[in-house]
Amino acid sequence: MDFRSEQSAEGDFVRQEDQFRDWVKEDPASDYPAEVNRYHLYVSLACPWAHRTIIVRILKRLENVIGLTVVDPIRDERGWAFRNGPGHSEDPINGFQYLSEAYKASDKSFKSRVTVPVLWDKKRGRIVNNSEVDIVRMLNSEFNAFTESDLDLYPERLRPEIDRVNDLVYSNVNNGVYRTGFATTQKSYENAVRRLFEVLDNLEELLSKQRYVVGTRPTEADWRLFPTLIRFDAVYHGHFKCNIRRIVDYPNLSGYLRDLYQHDRIAATVNYEHIKQHYYVTHTDINPTQIVPVGPEMDLSAPHDRDLLG
């Protein structure tokens, strides 16, 4: 996969901006009103960005409100594809063969990299939004009329702290592993990897005192961090050269990871076959042999004792 358009002259990976940012609202008079069975998610089980939307859709119990289709984890120069296989399928909504068709149907001039997740409007036949930040917020707040869940992952009183943590984690951890893995100069790589582990060290210290990164219950901030941590030892440590330490080497971060993984229905959102196939087979500039490692062995069901922190 070619990321050259997202790499600076200095060797830094500079992620492209999401281009579809319309908003579904609970207001029936809005351009995109929340409705049952109107919207559909296109996702990859391999992608941490898409993983967040999968988690929130499940936590908010919206499976019967918003449909979901999983793309093939192996992506080539044509981009994400809809194919039948273990854990992924053809597109039942539009019959698209490639996700790029959804982008072209929404904007004929679109020329950037095609990404997941995508929130698709079946009624208008176009992409509403391709930003997981926005989609997670919509799923959290705009479909409450159609779910029995009263869960609020972005409570108003915690929003300033959630936003602060999200900014820190996104720049240095979520995107930090990509800035490390896709760096094209030694200086760029070292700057990114050292900042990544500086923030992981700070999170380790924070989690020695409290169960979650913000508040006493999991919030959006935790579910934005989780998809990166769950992929770290299996992919980012070796494939992206984030190898100063593993998550398992951090007592508090690893316990926190197991705590979140053991939350009701979360384990079912983690598919290591898709994750490893995607990274090790797709990124041929990093792994030209396309050999997928067998390990590591991880016991995510082991006790964590995080509940002792309150």
XYZ file of C-alpha atoms in Angstrom, residues 7-286:
280
model
C 4.963 11.363 4.125
C 6.825 14.636 4.531
C 10.202 15.526 3.060
C 11.663 15.016 6.551
C 10.396 11.419 6.681
C 7.387 11.984 8.942
C 4.059 10.240 8.422
C 1.358 12.930 8.155
C -2.081 11.317 8.183
C -4.624 12.685 5.711
C -7.709 14.485 7.007
C -11.103 12.784 6.912
C -13.180 14.379 4.148
C -16.771 13.334 4.919
C -17.938 15.037 8.116
C -21.736 15.289 7.955
C -23.615 14.447 11.132
C -26.553 12.206 11.970
C -28.759 13.916 14.565
C -31.675 12.822 16.700
C -33.599 15.850 15.376
C -36.086 14.532 12.744
C -35.745 17.802 10.807
C -31.985 17.454 10.296
C -30.414 16.561 6.942
C -29.473 13.151 8.368
C -32.044 12.236 11.024
C -31.436 9.211 13.216
C -33.613 6.336 12.024
C -33.703 2.567 12.405
C -32.095 0.661 9.517
C -31.223 3.785 7.526
C -27.473 3.832 8.202
C -24.843 1.161 7.649
C -21.242 0.820 8.820
C -18.492 -0.444 6.538
C -15.590 -1.557 8.735
C -12.449 -3.656 8.949
C -11.787 -5.855 11.978
C -8.091 -5.139 11.419
C -8.273 -1.355 11.620
C -8.066 0.257 15.079
C -10.022 3.291 13.861
C -12.906 1.099 12.692
C -12.605 -1.070 15.812
C -13.703 1.862 17.975
C -16.966 2.212 16.093
C -17.602 -1.546 16.332
C -17.115 -1.393 20.099
C -19.429 1.573 20.628
C -22.135 0.092 18.391
C -22.098 -3.003 20.627
C -21.867 -1.120 23.937
C -24.833 1.052 22.922
C -26.756 -2.051 21.741
C -27.357 -0.657 18.270
C -26.866 -3.872 16.286
C -30.537 -3.894 15.211
C -30.476 -0.172 14.418
C -27.318 0.206 12.328
C -26.118 -2.569 10.024
C -22.467 -3.549 9.600
C -20.378 -5.138 6.848
C -16.747 -6.238 7.282
C -14.243 -5.901 4.428
C -11.474 -8.352 3.552
C -8.489 -7.685 5.864
C -6.036 -8.049 2.962
C -5.872 -4.788 1.051
C -4.029 -4.265 -2.245
C -3.524 -1.291 -4.575
C -7.271 -1.288 -5.265
C -8.007 -0.716 -1.583
C -10.450 -2.355 0.815
C -12.486 -5.097 -0.895
C -15.770 -6.856 -0.225
C -15.182 -10.610 -0.512
C -16.670 -13.648 1.177
C -14.322 -15.239 3.671
C -13.830 -15.982 7.373
C -15.237 -12.977 9.219
C -15.805 -10.826 6.120
C -18.309 -10.742 3.270
C -19.565 -9.249 0.048
C -21.460 -5.964 0.275
C -25.170 -6.727 0.879
C -26.261 -3.097 0.634
C -24.934 -1.786 -2.683
C -23.135 -4.742 -4.224
C -19.880 -2.783 -4.237
C -16.762 -4.833 -4.914
C -14.462 -2.199 -3.432
C -15.027 0.432 -0.773
C -13.619 2.994 -3.193
C -16.954 2.705 -5.068
C -18.740 4.144 -2.033
C -16.344 7.081 -2.032
C -16.787 7.700 -5.766
C -20.576 7.436 -5.437
C -20.443 10.143 -2.785
C -17.859 12.417 -4.447
C -16.763 11.779 -8.035
C -13.677 13.961 -7.496
C -12.400 11.967 -4.486
C -8.730 11.032 -5.002
C -7.380 10.455 -1.488
C -6.733 7.172 0.310
C -9.909 5.167 0.969
C -10.310 4.488 4.689
C -12.545 2.702 7.172
C -14.844 3.165 8.991
C -17.543 4.552 6.720
C -21.041 5.481 7.850
C -23.302 5.039 4.808
C -26.781 6.506 4.329
C -28.889 3.938 2.480
C -31.691 6.415 1.796
C -29.503 9.067 0.133
C -26.966 6.616 -1.280
C -23.864 8.350 0.008
C -21.266 8.490 2.756
C -22.352 10.557 5.732
C -19.066 10.401 7.607
C -15.686 8.636 7.497
C -14.276 9.998 10.756
C -14.333 7.499 13.600
C -14.194 10.395 16.068
C -17.513 11.706 14.766
C -19.103 8.285 14.264
C -18.345 7.220 17.840
C -19.948 10.421 19.146
C -23.023 9.924 16.957
C -23.467 6.338 18.101
C -23.113 7.482 21.703
C -25.707 10.258 21.632
C -27.896 10.453 18.534
C -29.599 7.031 18.490
C -30.754 6.894 22.114
C -34.414 6.768 21.068
C -33.795 3.348 19.509
C -31.840 1.584 22.264
C -32.491 0.487 25.809
C -28.918 1.406 26.742
C -28.491 4.530 28.857
C -24.696 4.318 28.642
C -22.980 7.673 28.070
C -19.342 7.356 27.035
C -18.892 11.133 26.796
C -20.566 12.555 29.931
C -20.664 16.331 29.999
C -18.876 16.743 33.318
C -15.907 14.679 32.087
C -15.643 16.111 28.580
C -12.711 18.494 29.200
C -10.594 15.685 30.676
C -11.691 13.157 28.041
C -10.760 15.649 25.305
C -7.366 16.294 26.921
C -6.579 12.568 27.169
C -7.868 11.902 23.650
C -5.581 14.588 22.202
C -2.560 13.209 24.030
C -3.305 9.578 23.139
C -4.274 10.207 19.522
C -1.150 12.159 18.609
C 1.360 10.006 20.438
C -0.131 6.512 20.785
C -2.990 5.858 18.325
C -1.251 7.709 15.521
C 2.134 7.451 17.219
C 2.541 3.782 16.283
C 1.901 4.718 12.642
C 4.281 7.680 12.817
C 6.863 5.211 14.089
C 6.129 2.431 11.609
C 5.795 4.634 8.531
C 8.775 6.908 9.261
C 11.231 6.990 6.374
C 14.242 8.507 8.174
C 16.073 7.444 11.325
C 15.493 10.817 12.973
C 11.768 10.756 12.298
C 11.495 7.200 13.579
C 13.419 7.878 16.787
C 11.443 11.039 17.552
C 8.158 9.187 17.136
C 9.104 6.030 19.028
C 10.574 7.902 21.991
C 7.504 10.105 22.312
C 5.264 7.027 22.032
C 6.969 5.326 24.967
C 7.137 8.524 26.990
C 3.328 8.684 26.839
C 2.935 4.942 27.498
C 5.159 5.362 30.575
C 2.953 8.240 31.744
C -0.182 6.141 31.227
C 1.417 3.309 33.209
C 1.935 5.709 36.110
C -1.614 7.094 35.844
C -3.115 3.605 35.813
C -1.236 2.683 38.988
C -3.614 5.060 40.808
C -6.927 4.662 38.977
C -8.786 1.920 37.109
C -9.560 3.916 33.957
C -7.902 6.863 32.266
C -10.799 9.245 33.058
C -13.387 8.743 35.782
C -14.486 5.570 37.545
C -16.149 3.860 34.547
C -14.874 3.287 31.001
C -15.396 6.318 28.802
C -14.747 7.173 25.178
C -11.112 7.814 26.155
C -10.626 4.185 27.225
C -12.261 2.758 24.112
C -10.109 4.971 21.897
C -6.941 3.689 23.602
C -7.955 0.009 23.753
C -7.740 -0.826 19.993
C -4.123 0.359 19.862
C -3.112 -1.532 22.997
C -4.794 -4.761 21.851
C -2.736 -4.684 18.616
C 0.511 -3.534 20.169
C 2.343 -6.734 21.096
C 1.017 -8.684 18.099
C 1.792 -6.060 15.453
C 3.230 -2.703 16.450
C 6.071 -4.017 18.631
C 7.688 -5.922 15.748
C 6.109 -4.797 12.491
C 6.265 -1.062 13.299
C 9.512 -1.290 15.342
C 7.813 -0.040 18.521
C 10.143 -2.321 20.417
C 11.428 -0.468 23.460
C 8.904 -2.387 25.558
C 5.791 -4.516 25.068
C 2.444 -3.843 26.713
C 2.877 -7.086 28.675
C 5.981 -5.497 30.236
C 3.810 -2.796 31.826
C 1.988 -4.245 34.870
C -0.708 -1.573 34.991
C -1.260 -1.106 31.246
C -1.431 -4.852 30.674
C -3.888 -5.303 33.535
C -5.948 -2.408 32.210
C -5.957 -4.019 28.760
C -7.236 -7.313 30.186
C -9.848 -5.445 32.229
C -11.298 -3.788 29.120
C -11.017 -6.958 27.043
C -13.036 -8.845 29.652
C -15.921 -6.376 29.559
C -19.136 -7.915 28.283
C -18.997 -8.662 24.515
C -15.694 -6.860 23.890
C -13.594 -9.991 23.270
C -15.810 -10.813 20.275
C -14.722 -7.567 18.598
C -11.051 -8.635 18.566
C -9.985 -10.763 15.588
C -6.244 -11.428 15.582
C -6.412 -13.334 12.299
C -7.730 -10.238 10.518
C -5.343 -7.963 12.405
C -2.173 -9.898 11.607
C -3.158 -10.748 8.033
C -3.848 -7.102 7.286
C -0.643 -5.593 8.620
C 1.825 -8.310 7.650
C 0.394 -9.030 4.191
C -0.698 -5.527 3.154
C 2.398 -3.520 4.124
C 4.801 -5.071 1.623
C 7.232 -2.154 1.893
C 7.706 -3.097 5.576
